[in-house]
Short mmCIF file of C-alpha atoms in Angstrom, two decimals:
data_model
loop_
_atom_site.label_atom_id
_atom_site.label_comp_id
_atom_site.label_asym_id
_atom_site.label_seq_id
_atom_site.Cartn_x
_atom_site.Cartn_y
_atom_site.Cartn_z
CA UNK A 1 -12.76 33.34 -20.92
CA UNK A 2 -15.82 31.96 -18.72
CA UNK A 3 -17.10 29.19 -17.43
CA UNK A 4 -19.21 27.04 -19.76
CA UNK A 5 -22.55 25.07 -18.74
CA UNK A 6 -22.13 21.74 -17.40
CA UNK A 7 -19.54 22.57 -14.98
CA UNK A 8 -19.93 21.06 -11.22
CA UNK A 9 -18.98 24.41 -9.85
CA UNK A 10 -17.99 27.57 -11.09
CA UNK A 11 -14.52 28.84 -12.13
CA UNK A 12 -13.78 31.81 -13.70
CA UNK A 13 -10.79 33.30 -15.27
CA UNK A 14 -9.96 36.12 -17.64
CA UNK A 15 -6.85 38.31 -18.63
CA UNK A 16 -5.22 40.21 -20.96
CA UNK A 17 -4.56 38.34 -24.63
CA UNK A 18 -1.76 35.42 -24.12
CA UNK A 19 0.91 34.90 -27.00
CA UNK A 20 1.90 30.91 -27.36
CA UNK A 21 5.46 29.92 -27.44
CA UNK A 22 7.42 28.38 -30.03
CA UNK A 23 5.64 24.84 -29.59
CA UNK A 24 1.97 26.70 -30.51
CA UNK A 25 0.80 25.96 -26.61
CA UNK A 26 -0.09 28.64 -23.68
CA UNK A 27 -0.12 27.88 -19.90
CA UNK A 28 -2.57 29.23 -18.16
CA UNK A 29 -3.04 28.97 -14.30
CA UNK A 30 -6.19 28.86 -12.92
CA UNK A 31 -7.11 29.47 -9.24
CA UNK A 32 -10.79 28.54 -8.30
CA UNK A 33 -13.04 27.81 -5.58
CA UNK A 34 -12.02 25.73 -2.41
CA UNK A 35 -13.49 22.74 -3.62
CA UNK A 36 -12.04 19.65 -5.42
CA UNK A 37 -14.17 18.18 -9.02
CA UNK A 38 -13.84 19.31 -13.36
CA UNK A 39 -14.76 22.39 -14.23
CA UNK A 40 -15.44 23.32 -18.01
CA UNK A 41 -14.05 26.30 -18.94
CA UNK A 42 -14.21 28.25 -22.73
CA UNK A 43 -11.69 29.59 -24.45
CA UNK A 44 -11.52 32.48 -27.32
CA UNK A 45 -9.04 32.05 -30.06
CA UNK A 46 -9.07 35.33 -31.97
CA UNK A 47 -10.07 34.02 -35.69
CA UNK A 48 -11.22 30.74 -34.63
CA UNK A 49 -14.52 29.68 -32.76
CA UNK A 50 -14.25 29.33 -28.89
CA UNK A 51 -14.33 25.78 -27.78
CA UNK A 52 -14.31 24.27 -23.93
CA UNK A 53 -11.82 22.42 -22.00
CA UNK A 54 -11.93 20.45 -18.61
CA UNK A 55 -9.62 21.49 -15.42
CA UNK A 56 -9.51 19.63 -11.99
CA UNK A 57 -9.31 21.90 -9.32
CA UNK A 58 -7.95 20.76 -5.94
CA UNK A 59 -8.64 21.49 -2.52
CA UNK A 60 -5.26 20.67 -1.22
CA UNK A 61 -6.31 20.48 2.32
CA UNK A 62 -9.60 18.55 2.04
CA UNK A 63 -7.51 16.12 -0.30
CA UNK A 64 -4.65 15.44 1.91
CA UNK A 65 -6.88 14.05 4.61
CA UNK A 66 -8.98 12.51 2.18
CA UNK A 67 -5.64 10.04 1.26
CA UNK A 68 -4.73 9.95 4.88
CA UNK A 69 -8.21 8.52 5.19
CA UNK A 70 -8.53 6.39 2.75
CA UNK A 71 -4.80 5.13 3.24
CA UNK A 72 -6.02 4.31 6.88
CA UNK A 73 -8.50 2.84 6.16
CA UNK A 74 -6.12 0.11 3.76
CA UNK A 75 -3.97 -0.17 6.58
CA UNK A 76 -6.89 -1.04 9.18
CA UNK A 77 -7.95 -3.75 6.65
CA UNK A 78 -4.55 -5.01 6.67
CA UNK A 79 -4.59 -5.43 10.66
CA UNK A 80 -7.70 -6.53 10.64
CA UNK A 81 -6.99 -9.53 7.67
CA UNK A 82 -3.69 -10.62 9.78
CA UNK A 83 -5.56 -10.90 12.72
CA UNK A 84 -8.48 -12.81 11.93
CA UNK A 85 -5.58 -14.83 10.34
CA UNK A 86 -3.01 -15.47 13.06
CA UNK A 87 -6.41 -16.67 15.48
CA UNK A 88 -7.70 -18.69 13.07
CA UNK A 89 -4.52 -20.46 12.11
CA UNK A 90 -1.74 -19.55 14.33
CA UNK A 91 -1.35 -22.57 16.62
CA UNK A 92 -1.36 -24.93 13.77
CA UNK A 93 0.88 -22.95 12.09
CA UNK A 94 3.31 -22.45 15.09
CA UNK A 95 3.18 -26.46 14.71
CA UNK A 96 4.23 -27.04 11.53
CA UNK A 97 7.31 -24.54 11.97
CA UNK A 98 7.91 -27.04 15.39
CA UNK A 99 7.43 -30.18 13.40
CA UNK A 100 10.71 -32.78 13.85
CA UNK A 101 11.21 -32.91 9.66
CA UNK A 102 14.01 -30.58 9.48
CA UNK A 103 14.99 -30.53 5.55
CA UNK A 104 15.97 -27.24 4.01
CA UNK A 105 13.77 -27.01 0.84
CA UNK A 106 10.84 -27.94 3.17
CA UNK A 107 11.75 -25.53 5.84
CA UNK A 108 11.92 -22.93 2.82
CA UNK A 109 8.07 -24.00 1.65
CA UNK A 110 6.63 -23.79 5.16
CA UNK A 111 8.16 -20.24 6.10
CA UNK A 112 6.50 -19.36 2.63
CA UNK A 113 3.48 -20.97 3.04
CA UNK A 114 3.33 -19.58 6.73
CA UNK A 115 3.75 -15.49 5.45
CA UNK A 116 1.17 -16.66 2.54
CA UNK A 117 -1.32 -17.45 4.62
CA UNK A 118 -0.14 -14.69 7.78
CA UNK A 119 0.06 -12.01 5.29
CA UNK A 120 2.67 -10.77 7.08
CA UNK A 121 6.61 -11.82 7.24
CA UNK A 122 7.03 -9.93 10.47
CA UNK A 123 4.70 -12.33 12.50
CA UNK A 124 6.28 -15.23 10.81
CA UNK A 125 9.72 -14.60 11.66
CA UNK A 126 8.50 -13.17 15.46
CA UNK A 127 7.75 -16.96 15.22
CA UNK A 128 10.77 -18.16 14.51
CA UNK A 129 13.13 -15.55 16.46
CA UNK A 130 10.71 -17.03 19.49
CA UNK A 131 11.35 -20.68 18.51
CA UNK A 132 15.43 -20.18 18.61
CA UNK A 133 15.03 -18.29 21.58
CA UNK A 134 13.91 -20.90 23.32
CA UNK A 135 16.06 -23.78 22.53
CA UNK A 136 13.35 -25.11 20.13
CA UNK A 137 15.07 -24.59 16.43
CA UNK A 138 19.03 -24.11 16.18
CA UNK A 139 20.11 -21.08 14.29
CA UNK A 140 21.28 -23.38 10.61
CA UNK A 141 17.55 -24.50 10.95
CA UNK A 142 15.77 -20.71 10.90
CA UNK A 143 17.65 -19.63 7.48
CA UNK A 144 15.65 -21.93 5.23
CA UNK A 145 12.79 -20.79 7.42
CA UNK A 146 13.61 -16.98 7.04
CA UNK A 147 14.51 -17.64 3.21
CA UNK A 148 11.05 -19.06 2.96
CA UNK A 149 9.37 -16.14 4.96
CA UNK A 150 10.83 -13.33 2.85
CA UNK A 151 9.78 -15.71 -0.71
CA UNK A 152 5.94 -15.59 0.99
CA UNK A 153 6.21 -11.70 1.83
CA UNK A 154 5.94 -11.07 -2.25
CA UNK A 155 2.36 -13.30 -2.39
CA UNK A 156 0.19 -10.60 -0.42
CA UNK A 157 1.39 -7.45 -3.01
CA UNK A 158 0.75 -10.06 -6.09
CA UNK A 159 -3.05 -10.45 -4.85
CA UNK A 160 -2.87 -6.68 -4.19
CA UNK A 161 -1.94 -5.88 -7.94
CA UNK A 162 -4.98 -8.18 -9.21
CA UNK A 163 -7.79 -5.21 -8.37
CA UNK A 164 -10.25 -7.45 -6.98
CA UNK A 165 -13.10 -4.62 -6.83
CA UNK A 166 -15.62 -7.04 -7.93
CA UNK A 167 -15.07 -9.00 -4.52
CA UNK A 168 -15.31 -5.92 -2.28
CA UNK A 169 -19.07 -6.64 -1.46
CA UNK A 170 -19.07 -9.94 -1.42
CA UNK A 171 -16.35 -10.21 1.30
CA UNK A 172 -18.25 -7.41 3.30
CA UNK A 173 -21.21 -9.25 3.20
CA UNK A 174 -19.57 -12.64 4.85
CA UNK A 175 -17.73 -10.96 6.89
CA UNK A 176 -20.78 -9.57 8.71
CA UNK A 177 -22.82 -12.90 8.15
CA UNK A 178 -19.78 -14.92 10.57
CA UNK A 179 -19.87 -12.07 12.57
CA UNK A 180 -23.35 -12.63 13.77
CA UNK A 181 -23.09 -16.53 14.13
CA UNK A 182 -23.08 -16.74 17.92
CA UNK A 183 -20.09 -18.21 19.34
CA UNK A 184 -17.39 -17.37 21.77
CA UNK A 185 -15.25 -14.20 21.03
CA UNK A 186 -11.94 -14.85 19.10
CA UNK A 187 -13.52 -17.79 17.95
CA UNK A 188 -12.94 -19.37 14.07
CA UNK A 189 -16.20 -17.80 12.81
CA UNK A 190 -15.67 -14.74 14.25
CA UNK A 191 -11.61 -14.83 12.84
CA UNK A 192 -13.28 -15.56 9.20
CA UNK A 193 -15.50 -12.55 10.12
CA UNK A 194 -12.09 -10.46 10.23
CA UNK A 195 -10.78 -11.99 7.73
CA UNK A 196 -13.58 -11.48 5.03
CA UNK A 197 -14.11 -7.48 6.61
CA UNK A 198 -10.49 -6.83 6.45
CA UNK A 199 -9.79 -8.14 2.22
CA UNK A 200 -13.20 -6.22 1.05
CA UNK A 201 -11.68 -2.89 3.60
CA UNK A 202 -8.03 -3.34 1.69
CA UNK A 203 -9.81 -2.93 -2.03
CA UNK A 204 -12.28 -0.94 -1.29
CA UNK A 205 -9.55 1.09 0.44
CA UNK A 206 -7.87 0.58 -3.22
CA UNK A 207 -10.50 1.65 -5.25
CA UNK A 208 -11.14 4.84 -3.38
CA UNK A 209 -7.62 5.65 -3.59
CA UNK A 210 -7.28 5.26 -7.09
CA UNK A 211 -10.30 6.86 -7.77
CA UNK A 212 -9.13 9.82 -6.12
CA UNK A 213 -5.14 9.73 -7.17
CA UNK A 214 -5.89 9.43 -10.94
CA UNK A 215 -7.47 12.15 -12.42
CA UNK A 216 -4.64 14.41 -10.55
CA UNK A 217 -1.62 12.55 -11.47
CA UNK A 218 -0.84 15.04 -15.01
CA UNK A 219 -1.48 18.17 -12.47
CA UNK A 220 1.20 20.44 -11.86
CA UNK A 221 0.50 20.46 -7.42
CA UNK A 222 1.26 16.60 -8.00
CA UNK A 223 4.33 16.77 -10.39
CA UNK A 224 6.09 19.50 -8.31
CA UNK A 225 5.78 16.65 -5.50
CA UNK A 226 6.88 13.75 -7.97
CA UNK A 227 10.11 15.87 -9.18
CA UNK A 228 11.61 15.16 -5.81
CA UNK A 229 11.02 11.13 -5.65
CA UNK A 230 11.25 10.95 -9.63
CA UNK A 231 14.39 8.67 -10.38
CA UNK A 232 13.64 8.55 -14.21
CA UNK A 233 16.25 11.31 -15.16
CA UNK A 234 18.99 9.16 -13.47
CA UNK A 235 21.08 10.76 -9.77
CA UNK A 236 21.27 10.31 -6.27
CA UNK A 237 19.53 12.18 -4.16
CA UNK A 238 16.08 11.12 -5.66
CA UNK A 239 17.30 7.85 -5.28
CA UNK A 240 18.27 8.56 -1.24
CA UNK A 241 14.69 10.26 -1.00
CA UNK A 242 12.65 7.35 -2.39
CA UNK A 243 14.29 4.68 -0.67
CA UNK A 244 14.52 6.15 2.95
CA UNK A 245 10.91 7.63 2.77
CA UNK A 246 9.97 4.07 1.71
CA UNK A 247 11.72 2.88 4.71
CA UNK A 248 10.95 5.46 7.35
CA UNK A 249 7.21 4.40 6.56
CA UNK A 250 7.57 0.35 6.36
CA UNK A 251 9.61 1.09 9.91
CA UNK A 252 7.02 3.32 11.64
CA UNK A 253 4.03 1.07 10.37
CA UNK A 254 6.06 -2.05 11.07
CA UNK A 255 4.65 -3.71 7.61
CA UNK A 256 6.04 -3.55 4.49
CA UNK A 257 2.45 -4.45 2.92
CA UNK A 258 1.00 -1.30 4.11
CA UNK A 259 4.19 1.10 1.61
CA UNK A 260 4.04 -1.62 -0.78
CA UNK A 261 0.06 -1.71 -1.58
CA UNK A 262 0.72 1.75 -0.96
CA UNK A 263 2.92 1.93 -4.37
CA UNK A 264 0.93 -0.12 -6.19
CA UNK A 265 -2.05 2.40 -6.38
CA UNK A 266 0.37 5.51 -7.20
CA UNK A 267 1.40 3.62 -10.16
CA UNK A 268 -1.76 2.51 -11.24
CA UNK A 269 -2.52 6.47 -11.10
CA UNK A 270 -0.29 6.96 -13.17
CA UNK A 271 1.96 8.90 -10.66
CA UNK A 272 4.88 6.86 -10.23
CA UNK A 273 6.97 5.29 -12.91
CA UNK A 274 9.18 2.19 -12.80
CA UNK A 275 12.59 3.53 -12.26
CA UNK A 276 10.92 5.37 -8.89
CA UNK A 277 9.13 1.94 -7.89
CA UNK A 278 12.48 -0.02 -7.62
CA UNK A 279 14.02 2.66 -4.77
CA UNK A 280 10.69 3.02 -2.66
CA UNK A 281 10.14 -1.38 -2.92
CA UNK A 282 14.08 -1.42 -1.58
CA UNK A 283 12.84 0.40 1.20
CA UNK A 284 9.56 -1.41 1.88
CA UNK A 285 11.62 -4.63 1.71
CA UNK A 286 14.77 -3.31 4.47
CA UNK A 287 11.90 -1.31 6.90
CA UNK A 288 10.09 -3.97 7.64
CA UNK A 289 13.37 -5.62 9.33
CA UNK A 290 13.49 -2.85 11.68
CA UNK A 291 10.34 -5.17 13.48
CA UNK A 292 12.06 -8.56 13.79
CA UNK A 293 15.19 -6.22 15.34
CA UNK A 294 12.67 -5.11 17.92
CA UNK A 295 11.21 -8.67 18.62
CA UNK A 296 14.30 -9.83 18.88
CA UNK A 297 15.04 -7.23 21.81
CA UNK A 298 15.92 -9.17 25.21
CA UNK A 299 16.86 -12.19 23.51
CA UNK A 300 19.61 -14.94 23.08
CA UNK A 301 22.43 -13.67 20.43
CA UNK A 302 21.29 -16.78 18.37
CA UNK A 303 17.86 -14.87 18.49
CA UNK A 304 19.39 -11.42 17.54
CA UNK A 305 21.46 -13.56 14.41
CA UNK A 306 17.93 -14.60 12.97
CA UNK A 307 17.24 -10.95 12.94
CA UNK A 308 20.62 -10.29 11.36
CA UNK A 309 19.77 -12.90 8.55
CA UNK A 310 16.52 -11.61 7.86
CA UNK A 311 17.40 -8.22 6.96
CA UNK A 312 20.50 -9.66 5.22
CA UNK A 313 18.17 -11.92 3.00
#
């Protein structure tokens, strides 16, 4: 066989005739040039005509960082978004956690409404650990509040799942327009600046990512990989593997946004299917308690229950 005209660089491969097994088919692997795109290759069927056939080649290296990248790049968006969040919003948000109504199905809305608009559960309940600490909220009073936080955690991967390419430039685009209106730094145009810069970096983070995960997710580099996280065939140890590497991650990063937007584009790729999602979003969901446990270092034991709770709930 040889390369056929079209391709976006060349790859080459010949050898001595192949016989197909008993389902008609013949594997053939094919080692090419350093470089990651399709090739078009030709094939020669004794008694038939030749016809051509696409390959992806992968440059193993150059991918890995190029994931690493782009995955940083998601995860800077994410910091970015909660920041320009928590200054635009935080003190009136610390307020309505402090207010005097103390009814459970209310304190359960505002710790949900509070992570909705945070993006993050981990700052809200920092808030409340602080507020027991400190005399302010009694320990019955945070579990409604906790309940609520961990119900508001679920809104940021539900906006993450809607692919909201179309708004990437848009959101750029404001977010530099409020960066330039003058004003002190850290001030509310300047938060909506982060805000606006850091949605348009998480999908076009997105995008990249599952432009670049997708065409790969039938090759064989990528299913050797998959076989060890793949939980479709049923036992444990995939099981064990998804689940802590899910929360290893959500520990280290201290967000379980970052794993779960994280899981969202490998099974939009088509690399991950649904019996490997449920281990890996376990793990999201139980590393991201590891944070409150850390905030709640140094603190009263009614503090350290709220942490308890959290991770219980």
């Amino acid at each position: 066989t040889s390369s056929c005209e079209g391709s976006s660089h060349k790859v080459e491969y010949s050898a001595a005739p192949l016989t197909s097994d008993e389902n008609g088919q013949v594997k053939v692997f094919i080692k090419g040039a350093k470089v990651s795109g399709k090739s078009y290759l030709r094939a020669e069927v004794p008694s038939y005509d030749s016809f051509c056939f696409t390959v992806q080649t992968v440059d193993k290296s150059a991918l890995f960082l190029k994931i690493c990248g782009f995955f940083s790049l998601f995860y800077l968006g994410l910091v970015f978004m909660s920041f320009g969040l928590r200054t635009a919003a935080s003190e009136k948000l610390k307020a309505l956690f402090n207010s005097k109504e103390r009814r459970p199905i209310a304190d359960l809305l505002k710790g949900a409404f509070v992570t909705a608009i945070l993006q993050s559960s981990g700052a809200a309940t920092d808030m409340v650990v602080g507020f027991v600490n400190a005399g302010i909220l009694t320990l019955s009073v945070s579990v409604p509040l906790i309940l609520g936080c961990n119900i508001g955690s679920t809104i940021a991967p539900q906006i993450m799942a809607c692919r909201l390419y179309s708004l990437i430039m848009p959101a750029l685009l404001l977010g530099a327009i409020f960066r330039l209106i003058p004003g002190r730094r850290g001030d509310f145009w300047h938060a909506l600046s982060r805000i606006f810069f850091g949605f348009g970096t998480i999908f076009l983070a997105f995008y990249l990512l599952e432009d670049t995960l997708t065409p790969l997710a039938g090759s064989v580099y990528f299913s050797e990989i998959g076989n060890v996280f793949d939980c479709s065939n049923g036992g444990v140890l995939p099981f064990l593997a998804s689940f802590f590497a899910a929360f290893a991650v959500s520990a280290i990063l201290r967000s379980s946004a970052a794993t779960v937007g994280a899981v969202i584009i490998l099974s939009y790729s088509g690399m991950m299917n649904i019996a490997t999602i449920c281990p890996l979003i376990l793990g999201c969901n139980l590393g991201k308690s590891i944070a409150v446990h850390l905030s709640a270092k140094g603190t009263s034991r009614a503090a350290h229950r709220v942490a308890v709770i959290h991770t219980i709930v």
